[in-house]
Amino acid sequence: MDKPKVVLGVSGGIAAYKACELLRRLTESGHDVRVVPTESALQFVGEATWAALSGHPARTQVWGDVHEVPHVRIGQEADLVVVAPATADLLAKAAHGLAGDLLTNTLLTARCPVVFAPAMHTEMWEHPATQENVATLRRRGAVVVEPAVGRLTGVDTGKGRLPEPEELFEVCRRVLARGAAATAADLAGRHVVISAGGTREPLDPVRYLGNRSSGKQGYALARTAVARGARVTLVAANTGLPDPAGADVVRVGTAVQLREAVLKAAADADAVVMAAAVADFRPARYAEGKIKKREGQEPEPVALVRNPDVLAELSADRARPGQVVVGFAAETDDVLANGRAKLARKGCDLLVVNEVGETRTFGAEDTEAVVLAADGTETPVPHGPKEALADTVWDLVAARLGRG
Ligand code: CTP
């Protein structure tokens, strides 16, 4: 089988050096990559580096190998075009259909999915000109990955960093896997909120009541939503996983903190997916100092109080009409019957029901589930990677948003 063909466009920003690592990951995982830099990208990383790492010449203009008509061919033959970093200038040219060099020609001839990973100073990113260009590209079906927040060139920090290459690679991998479906990013223009991980309810400064949730399912939901074009807020409770490219990650510890973060983000969200394992109870009393054992004395029992039920609250009090609310249910017995009862009790639109045990689902890479819908339909998801379940959830969410 032919290797999937990827065009890596590189425009002129300091983050061009990170594109070398993205290129390596793409070639090492079996992709045939052509690098198409802009003239100014070569100010940051030279032609020799791109050619050596990709195994192809890296031309910037349409005038080399003219008999092969590269300005048309490279785009036509690609299975994916990813531009990383995409500067404000490149985004403007792409949004307006300019074709002054090989990269912009390639963008006009490509009929495959296109991913832009912008990187620039915060002011340039926030400028209405850039934001309008990004909105135009998204409306046309491209995936524009939100820049990360952090250290920029020089002493500045803010939004505008290129996400880490391994996370950009994950976006490319998912977009490629979706194939032709990815040319119309079906969650483009949508804001989705996902909670992930497990809350910890402190007993004293060193101890807590917690659960075994790893956060992997919630992160898979975030990564797949980014690859389908959504703006993603990921409310992460005690996870040790790398931030997905393009997601705005809000870190929380307890159920009360999670509720606050989710409700705030849900105010303008099209969909909220509660994948987090939220503790139903918390210790009634928090000991300011570490609880000590006392010689000859039995320990005090731990009194618990109820935590707010975030899913029930979101479902009962929708922040906007047509907002889709999705819950997860981890059950050990009578899985489907308990799932149906829980769907009705919580009032959400969809409930993903999976069977859990010590080694099933928690921390595992694979899962198996049934998605129950309030309209009575059931969608079984066979045993497979958590991102396959995530994609099924987004298929069902997108169908409901489309009807709204
Ligand atoms: N959930 C929530 N707030 C809580 C508890 C749970 O939002 N305080 C959400 C979870 O994120 C998940 C769903 O509710 O989406 C299922 O939670 P679960 O604890 O399994 O359901 P319960 O109604 O608590 O049922 P039970 O403990 O009896 O199984």
XYZ file of C-alpha atoms and ligand atoms in Angstrom:
433
model
C 0.000 0.000 0.000
C 1.161 3.537 -0.774
C 2.155 5.612 2.192
C -0.312 8.421 3.005
C 0.942 11.656 1.424
C 1.278 14.609 3.753
C 2.284 18.139 2.799
C 3.924 19.987 5.685
C 3.679 23.713 4.986
C 5.986 25.844 7.091
C 5.662 29.610 7.273
C 8.123 32.096 8.688
C 7.971 32.032 12.464
C 10.419 31.045 15.151
C 8.321 27.941 15.879
C 9.499 26.539 12.505
C 12.100 24.578 14.491
C 9.283 22.612 16.163
C 8.018 21.579 12.726
C 11.233 19.501 12.333
C 10.030 17.251 15.165
C 6.526 17.042 13.662
C 8.149 16.065 10.359
C 10.160 13.309 12.061
C 7.073 11.903 13.747
C 5.163 11.901 10.477
C 7.927 10.180 8.484
C 8.721 7.665 11.234
C 5.057 6.640 11.453
C 4.966 5.766 7.749
C 3.895 8.959 5.974
C 5.420 10.315 2.785
C 5.979 13.985 3.663
C 6.749 16.870 1.275
C 7.821 20.006 3.064
C 6.751 23.245 1.405
C 8.299 26.173 3.279
C 7.717 29.836 2.542
C 10.730 32.016 1.689
C 10.662 33.516 5.172
C 10.477 30.064 6.831
C 13.949 29.432 5.385
C 15.217 32.335 7.525
C 14.527 30.094 10.526
C 15.253 26.555 9.264
C 17.195 25.953 6.047
C 16.269 23.930 2.963
C 18.896 21.296 3.769
C 17.166 20.357 7.044
C 13.763 19.915 5.403
C 15.200 17.964 2.475
C 17.282 15.671 4.686
C 14.449 14.922 7.124
C 11.771 14.420 4.446
C 13.810 12.798 1.672
C 12.406 15.249 -0.882
C 13.573 18.651 -2.123
C 11.871 21.489 -0.238
C 11.020 24.216 -2.740
C 9.391 27.529 -1.929
C 8.541 28.716 -5.464
C 6.579 27.331 -8.388
C 9.522 27.620 -10.781
C 11.485 24.460 -9.924
C 10.765 21.168 -11.812
C 8.156 23.024 -13.860
C 7.591 20.031 -16.179
C 6.100 18.197 -13.171
C 3.656 21.081 -12.571
C 4.389 21.060 -8.829
C 2.132 24.017 -8.038
C -0.854 21.817 -8.901
C 0.385 18.262 -8.327
C 1.586 18.547 -4.738
C -1.788 19.772 -3.507
C -3.840 17.452 -5.712
C -2.006 14.331 -4.566
C -1.983 15.085 -0.837
C -4.038 13.152 1.716
C -3.435 15.894 4.284
C -1.972 19.387 4.258
C -0.777 20.683 7.617
C 0.696 24.154 8.013
C 2.798 24.483 11.162
C 3.555 27.121 12.147
C 0.939 29.191 10.320
C 1.791 32.894 10.643
C -0.765 35.725 10.531
C 0.500 36.496 7.012
C 0.015 32.921 5.794
C -3.497 32.717 7.326
C -4.419 35.983 5.580
C -3.137 34.714 2.234
C -4.953 31.393 2.630
C -8.215 33.069 3.647
C -8.070 35.340 0.599
C -6.929 32.719 -1.893
C -3.623 34.386 -2.813
C -1.216 32.200 -4.741
C 2.190 33.901 -4.785
C 4.326 30.916 -3.840
C 4.306 27.129 -3.806
C 2.613 26.777 -0.393
C -0.310 29.066 -1.211
C -0.720 27.367 -4.622
C -0.757 24.015 -2.833
C -3.464 25.223 -0.452
C -5.626 26.230 -3.430
C -5.261 22.929 -5.250
C -5.628 20.633 -2.215
C -8.977 18.862 -1.905
C -7.917 16.851 1.160
C -8.335 17.889 4.818
C -6.268 20.934 5.803
C -4.936 21.696 9.284
C -3.489 25.074 10.270
C -1.495 25.392 13.491
C -1.115 29.152 14.030
C 1.741 30.583 16.076
C 2.358 34.279 16.598
C 2.384 36.992 19.230
C -0.826 37.331 21.246
C -1.661 40.760 19.769
C -1.403 39.436 16.208
C -3.539 36.395 17.072
C -6.217 38.504 18.754
C -6.334 41.143 15.999
C -9.759 41.186 14.307
C -8.071 40.727 10.911
C -6.502 37.436 12.024
C -9.646 36.287 13.841
C -11.778 36.944 10.758
C -9.321 35.047 8.554
C -9.385 32.116 10.980
C -13.204 32.143 11.009
C -13.216 32.126 7.186
C -10.851 29.149 7.034
C -12.899 27.250 9.613
C -16.144 27.993 7.794
C -14.609 26.438 4.688
C -13.880 23.232 6.583
C -10.243 23.622 7.631
C -9.167 22.646 11.136
C -7.475 25.655 12.744
C -5.852 24.528 15.993
C -6.033 27.145 18.759
C -2.518 28.230 19.798
C -1.297 27.264 23.250
C -0.739 29.705 26.101
C 2.800 30.093 27.390
C 6.219 31.503 26.676
C 6.502 33.349 23.354
C 9.622 34.722 21.671
C 11.643 36.948 23.986
C 10.256 37.693 27.419
C 6.567 37.695 26.462
C 4.052 35.080 27.557
C 0.474 34.654 26.378
C -1.645 32.896 23.801
C 0.184 32.238 20.557
C 2.549 29.325 21.127
C 2.670 26.472 18.684
C 1.351 23.371 20.512
C 3.937 20.675 21.168
C 4.857 18.661 18.024
C 3.744 15.326 19.503
C 0.282 16.764 20.158
C 0.122 18.313 16.659
C 1.046 14.901 15.324
C -1.977 13.499 17.212
C -4.230 16.042 15.476
C -2.782 15.071 12.063
C -3.186 11.367 12.811
C -6.845 11.787 13.732
C -7.677 14.045 10.793
C -6.022 11.565 8.413
C -7.938 8.693 10.000
C -11.231 10.488 9.326
C -10.302 10.725 5.645
C -12.732 12.527 3.366
C -15.112 13.188 6.309
C -12.474 15.564 7.677
C -12.742 17.983 4.725
C -15.859 19.382 6.388
C -14.926 19.637 10.060
C -18.398 18.935 11.491
C -17.784 20.598 14.856
C -16.298 23.767 13.312
C -17.663 26.866 15.019
C -18.887 24.794 17.989
C -17.692 25.173 21.569
C -17.605 21.926 23.495
C -16.800 21.436 27.180
C -15.435 18.148 28.452
C -14.703 17.152 32.037
C -12.049 14.485 32.548
C -10.251 12.635 35.325
C -11.409 12.069 38.867
C -12.036 14.513 41.686
C -10.167 14.319 44.990
C -11.949 15.320 48.166
C -9.443 16.311 50.854
C -9.574 14.954 54.385
C -6.503 16.829 55.581
C -3.512 18.477 53.880
C -2.059 15.110 52.795
C -5.037 12.752 52.324
C -8.062 12.641 50.089
C -10.952 10.447 48.948
C -10.444 9.747 45.270
C -11.196 7.303 42.495
C -9.406 5.361 39.789
C -10.264 7.508 36.763
C -7.196 8.159 34.563
C -8.742 10.868 32.396
C -7.900 9.006 29.169
C -11.503 8.890 27.909
C -12.010 12.618 28.504
C -8.706 13.436 26.792
C -9.663 11.215 23.831
C -12.907 13.212 23.593
C -10.933 16.475 23.645
C -8.442 15.336 20.994
C -11.125 14.028 18.647
C -13.194 17.212 19.079
C -10.169 19.370 18.125
C -9.630 17.198 15.032
C -13.290 17.775 14.101
C -12.834 21.533 14.322
C -14.381 22.353 17.715
C -13.231 24.932 20.219
C -12.570 22.760 23.244
C -12.510 23.524 26.960
C -11.142 20.579 28.918
C -11.820 20.683 32.660
C -9.222 18.255 33.976
C -9.426 16.835 37.491
C -6.119 15.389 38.693
C -4.880 13.989 35.411
C -1.230 13.443 34.567
C -1.655 13.585 30.798
C -0.119 16.094 28.338
C -2.385 18.972 27.251
C -4.085 18.136 23.939
C -3.169 20.575 21.152
C -5.850 23.192 20.637
C -7.727 22.583 23.912
C -8.072 25.185 26.641
C -7.226 23.140 29.747
C -8.669 24.226 33.125
C -7.239 22.254 36.057
C -9.390 21.470 39.084
C -9.106 19.281 42.181
C -12.451 18.817 43.928
C -16.046 18.299 42.782
C -16.955 21.815 43.914
C -14.113 23.296 41.835
C -15.081 21.125 38.872
C -18.693 22.305 39.084
C -17.611 25.945 39.060
C -15.269 25.488 36.066
C -17.758 23.421 34.041
C -20.709 25.777 34.647
C -18.572 28.794 33.697
C -17.382 27.194 30.445
C -20.854 25.783 29.676
C -22.395 29.274 29.533
C -21.671 29.562 25.784
C -21.151 25.876 24.956
C -22.967 23.877 22.288
C -22.278 20.613 24.105
C -21.036 19.488 27.513
C -19.655 15.997 28.049
C -19.207 14.905 31.647
C -16.574 12.193 31.363
C -15.070 12.949 34.773
C -15.623 10.648 37.719
C -17.026 13.152 40.170
C -17.078 12.093 43.818
C -20.667 11.898 45.064
C -19.569 12.673 48.626
C -16.858 14.671 50.357
C -15.633 14.603 53.951
C -17.898 16.787 56.093
C -14.900 18.207 57.878
C -11.486 19.187 56.526
C -8.749 18.911 59.153
C -6.394 21.892 58.804
C -3.566 19.824 60.293
C -2.631 16.247 59.437
C -4.853 13.704 61.232
C -2.614 11.797 63.667
C -3.094 8.288 65.013
C -3.354 8.172 68.795
C -1.951 5.330 70.850
C -4.711 3.067 72.172
C -7.528 4.986 70.424
C -9.731 3.877 67.562
C -9.813 6.316 64.576
C -12.700 8.756 64.272
C -15.256 7.695 61.607
C -15.222 9.918 58.522
C -18.540 11.722 58.132
C -19.480 12.541 54.517
C -21.764 15.107 52.893
C -23.159 15.074 49.353
C -21.465 16.883 46.500
C -23.535 18.765 43.931
C -24.552 16.620 40.935
C -23.097 18.638 38.075
C -24.593 16.521 35.290
C -28.116 16.745 36.731
C -27.721 20.487 37.213
C -26.446 21.048 33.647
C -29.292 18.948 32.242
C -32.052 20.633 34.272
C -30.831 24.155 33.652
C -29.456 24.357 30.086
C -27.211 27.367 29.613
C -28.528 27.805 26.048
C -31.359 26.292 24.041
C -30.370 23.149 22.160
C -27.249 22.574 24.253
C -26.453 18.845 24.183
C -25.545 17.312 27.548
C -23.782 13.954 27.738
C -23.110 11.857 30.826
C -21.067 8.760 31.528
C -22.111 5.911 33.729
C -19.707 3.402 35.154
C -21.638 0.375 36.313
C -20.586 -2.980 37.711
C -23.980 -4.827 37.640
C -27.208 -4.719 35.601
C -25.378 -2.350 33.306
C -28.114 -1.456 30.812
C -31.020 -1.333 33.267
C -29.030 0.885 35.621
C -27.945 2.990 32.659
C -31.510 3.609 31.492
C -32.621 4.546 34.990
C -29.653 6.899 35.340
C -30.345 8.580 31.976
C -33.882 9.356 33.121
C -32.762 10.474 36.585
C -30.024 12.793 35.336
C -32.068 14.228 32.449
C -29.187 14.321 29.945
C -29.488 13.726 26.174
C -26.964 10.908 25.926
C -25.500 8.543 28.486
C -22.418 6.481 27.705
C -22.696 3.330 29.765
C -19.710 1.114 30.362
C -19.020 -1.780 32.602
C -16.136 -1.225 34.971
C -14.033 -3.372 37.229
C -10.561 -3.090 38.676
C -8.892 -3.651 35.314
C -11.709 -2.738 32.933
C -11.917 0.777 31.509
C -10.118 2.596 34.331
C -6.644 3.400 33.045
C -7.049 1.031 30.074
C -6.406 2.101 26.478
C -9.498 0.293 25.171
C -13.135 0.348 26.139
C -16.555 -0.959 25.173
C -19.840 0.834 25.753
C -23.431 1.466 24.798
C -24.617 5.014 24.225
C -28.198 5.443 25.402
C -30.157 8.410 24.081
C -33.117 10.198 25.639
C -35.065 9.525 22.404
C -34.849 5.782 23.148
C -32.104 4.854 20.669
C -29.105 2.729 21.655
C -25.712 2.786 19.946
C -23.403 -0.087 20.877
C -19.683 0.669 20.566
C -17.604 -2.514 20.221
C -14.386 -3.083 22.160
C -11.753 -0.703 20.773
C -9.682 2.413 21.435
C -11.185 5.179 23.585
C -10.964 7.554 20.625
C -13.373 5.355 18.629
C -15.928 5.715 21.426
C -15.167 9.455 21.464
C -15.881 9.704 17.738
C -19.213 7.905 18.193
C -20.147 10.392 20.933
C -19.310 13.318 18.611
C -21.262 11.717 15.734
C -24.335 11.600 17.996
C -23.725 15.119 19.342
C -23.173 16.567 15.839
C -26.412 14.946 14.625
C -28.321 16.556 17.513
C -26.697 19.967 16.966
C -27.493 19.759 13.272
C -31.168 19.267 14.083
C -31.234 22.236 16.462
N -21.609 13.291 37.964
C -21.721 14.634 38.239
N -21.694 15.076 39.535
C -21.600 14.202 40.556
C -21.525 12.815 40.288
C -21.514 12.400 38.981
O -21.792 15.432 37.316
N -21.603 14.656 41.786
C -21.661 12.831 36.563
C -20.438 12.110 36.071
O -19.522 12.990 35.445
C -21.031 11.136 35.056
C -22.397 10.841 35.603
O -22.695 11.919 36.491
O -21.210 11.764 33.794
C -22.550 9.503 36.282
O -22.191 9.539 37.614
P -22.355 8.337 38.649
O -21.649 8.757 39.881
O -21.923 7.073 38.014
O -23.901 8.281 38.848
P -24.760 8.397 40.165
O -25.989 9.110 39.793
O -23.940 8.947 41.244
O -25.196 6.933 40.457
P -24.632 5.806 41.403
O -23.537 6.391 42.240
O -25.800 5.358 42.140
O -24.125 4.771 40.429
